[in-house]
């Protein structure tokens, strides 16, 4: 079974939008196009249901039900319980709140482990716990490849470590970290695990329940949805950490780490991401399946299509002497988020690509520590990042490779 790319693209209004014609989008790691199901729900919410939710009158009842539907259906796809999923304004704000909670729970002398591969969102707030006397240990990447080695983590783990934070996939290195293996190591040492899934989730929702981390975060605006952060918090840890919400909500797991009133419309619209998964599943498969299995089948379809295109991109960029490709070169072990260090500022090259109809970006992408560790000056050089998803077509990749021939 292979992905029906025409069907996929029909689900995204951006592909028939006249102002975007002729331009191939390769900055998806910054934020994806939004699927029609999400846009339709957002429009419906703002036109028909934009009232305080969860009251008896119809517009309110429907609004509240749609918010619950989003949480329930997304939790089912991710393989966790309904109340183990919550929504917050962004992943950065979700990790900030979590760091406050851990800061209250941990005692001086206890330790946490962070990486220098992460986007700043999943490392900066944790590192600040040092101000409260928490020991912060850094699990460092290989300065050549940018990859994390689980054996190095083993050397950092001991009885005092309470939390290990790492990315499912870095937004510049692209390597898919072995979450199950790393989680098992951390759990065996008695530590909790927080995984930043932001750069992985656009390439297929993970079966978070099976992967095993205690916390898993990602951002819906990169997974074809609205601007929300999704946070899986497994029950055992969620009820142990101090409540960060209103005191009278402390018994409700999904309210404990979202201290503000949530964005009702955007949460409701997140149900459109589940609609999209279902639409892809129903179009490609006949057998009825539970939400989690549908999600995994769609995940595999997306990955196969992406890997096929990524193989072409990797062979085009790895053969160039002037280009340093971050992360692994085999498509199978990475996401289609390809960062190139050019030995010169990347932003002007991204600007040059625009003339060839390529939308891509240059800079540090908030992975400043990772670039520094690899010897790349984040400020004056940065990387050119070419990132795509399952909705990217062969002709767009051809357009990219032709443009790179001219601009690199
Ligand atoms: C890997 C990774 N983690 C975290 C974030 C932060 O997500 P948000 O913008 O939802 O705060 C980003 C954003 O680009 C990211 O790429």
PDB file of N, CA and C and ligand atoms in Angstrom, residues 90-92 119 121 171 196 198-199 219 221-222, ligand 1:
ATOM      1  N   UNK A  90       1.530  26.318  23.703  1.00  0.00           N
ATOM      2  CA  UNK A  90       2.624  25.884  22.829  1.00  0.00           C
ATOM      3  C   UNK A  90       3.468  24.878  23.612  1.00  0.00           C
ATOM      4  N   UNK A  91       4.338  24.193  22.919  1.00  0.00           N
ATOM      5  CA  UNK A  91       5.214  23.250  23.620  1.00  0.00           C
ATOM      6  C   UNK A  91       6.161  23.995  24.554  1.00  0.00           C
ATOM      7  N   UNK A  92       6.641  25.149  24.125  1.00  0.00           N
ATOM      8  CA  UNK A  92       7.554  25.907  24.977  1.00  0.00           C
ATOM      9  C   UNK A  92       6.867  26.277  26.295  1.00  0.00           C
ATOM     10  N   UNK A 119      15.876  21.392  20.786  1.00  0.00           N
ATOM     11  CA  UNK A 119      15.390  22.765  20.619  1.00  0.00           C
ATOM     12  C   UNK A 119      15.384  23.380  22.026  1.00  0.00           C
ATOM     13  N   UNK A 121      13.315  24.796  23.727  1.00  0.00           N
ATOM     14  CA  UNK A 121      12.078  24.587  24.508  1.00  0.00           C
ATOM     15  C   UNK A 121      12.192  23.450  25.507  1.00  0.00           C
ATOM     16  N   UNK A 171      15.298  19.069  15.661  1.00  0.00           N
ATOM     17  CA  UNK A 171      14.828  19.850  14.512  1.00  0.00           C
ATOM     18  C   UNK A 171      15.957  20.303  13.593  1.00  0.00           C
ATOM     19  N   UNK A 196      10.493  15.423  23.829  1.00  0.00           N
ATOM     20  CA  UNK A 196       9.993  16.444  22.915  1.00  0.00           C
ATOM     21  C   UNK A 196       9.731  15.766  21.567  1.00  0.00           C
ATOM     22  N   UNK A 198       8.089  17.178  19.059  1.00  0.00           N
ATOM     23  CA  UNK A 198       7.655  18.206  18.096  1.00  0.00           C
ATOM     24  C   UNK A 198       8.166  17.937  16.684  1.00  0.00           C
ATOM     25  N   UNK A 199       9.412  17.517  16.564  1.00  0.00           N
ATOM     26  CA  UNK A 199       9.976  17.329  15.220  1.00  0.00           C
ATOM     27  C   UNK A 199       9.681  15.952  14.654  1.00  0.00           C
ATOM     28  N   UNK A 219       3.546  19.874  18.911  1.00  0.00           N
ATOM     29  CA  UNK A 219       2.864  21.128  18.572  1.00  0.00           C
ATOM     30  C   UNK A 219       1.956  20.924  17.370  1.00  0.00           C
ATOM     31  N   UNK A 221       0.474  22.924  15.405  1.00  0.00           N
ATOM     32  CA  UNK A 221       0.628  23.739  14.196  1.00  0.00           C
ATOM     33  C   UNK A 221       1.680  23.157  13.264  1.00  0.00           C
ATOM     34  N   UNK A 222       2.389  22.126  13.720  1.00  0.00           N
ATOM     35  CA  UNK A 222       3.320  21.419  12.833  1.00  0.00           C
ATOM     36  C   UNK A 222       2.741  20.076  12.397  1.00  0.00           C
TER      37      UNK A 222
HETATM   38  C1  LIG B   1      11.921  20.286  18.191  1.00  0.00           C
HETATM   39  C2  LIG B   1      11.112  21.424  18.685  1.00  0.00           C
HETATM   40  N1  LIG B   1      10.757  21.457  19.975  1.00  0.00           N
HETATM   41  C3  LIG B   1      10.013  22.444  20.490  1.00  0.00           C
HETATM   42  C4  LIG B   1       9.603  23.489  19.702  1.00  0.00           C
HETATM   43  C5  LIG B   1       8.786  24.579  20.312  1.00  0.00           C
HETATM   44  O1  LIG B   1       7.448  24.403  20.010  1.00  0.00           O
HETATM   45  P1  LIG B   1       6.410  25.608  20.228  1.00  0.00           P
HETATM   46  O2  LIG B   1       6.615  26.559  19.103  1.00  0.00           O
HETATM   47  O3  LIG B   1       5.077  24.925  20.210  1.00  0.00           O
HETATM   48  O4  LIG B   1       6.705  26.224  21.531  1.00  0.00           O
HETATM   49  C6  LIG B   1       9.951  23.527  18.348  1.00  0.00           C
HETATM   50  C7  LIG B   1       9.540  24.650  17.493  1.00  0.00           C
HETATM   51  O5  LIG B   1      10.033  24.887  16.445  1.00  0.00           O
HETATM   52  C8  LIG B   1      10.727  22.456  17.833  1.00  0.00           C
HETATM   53  O6  LIG B   1      11.093  22.428  16.552  1.00  0.00           O
END
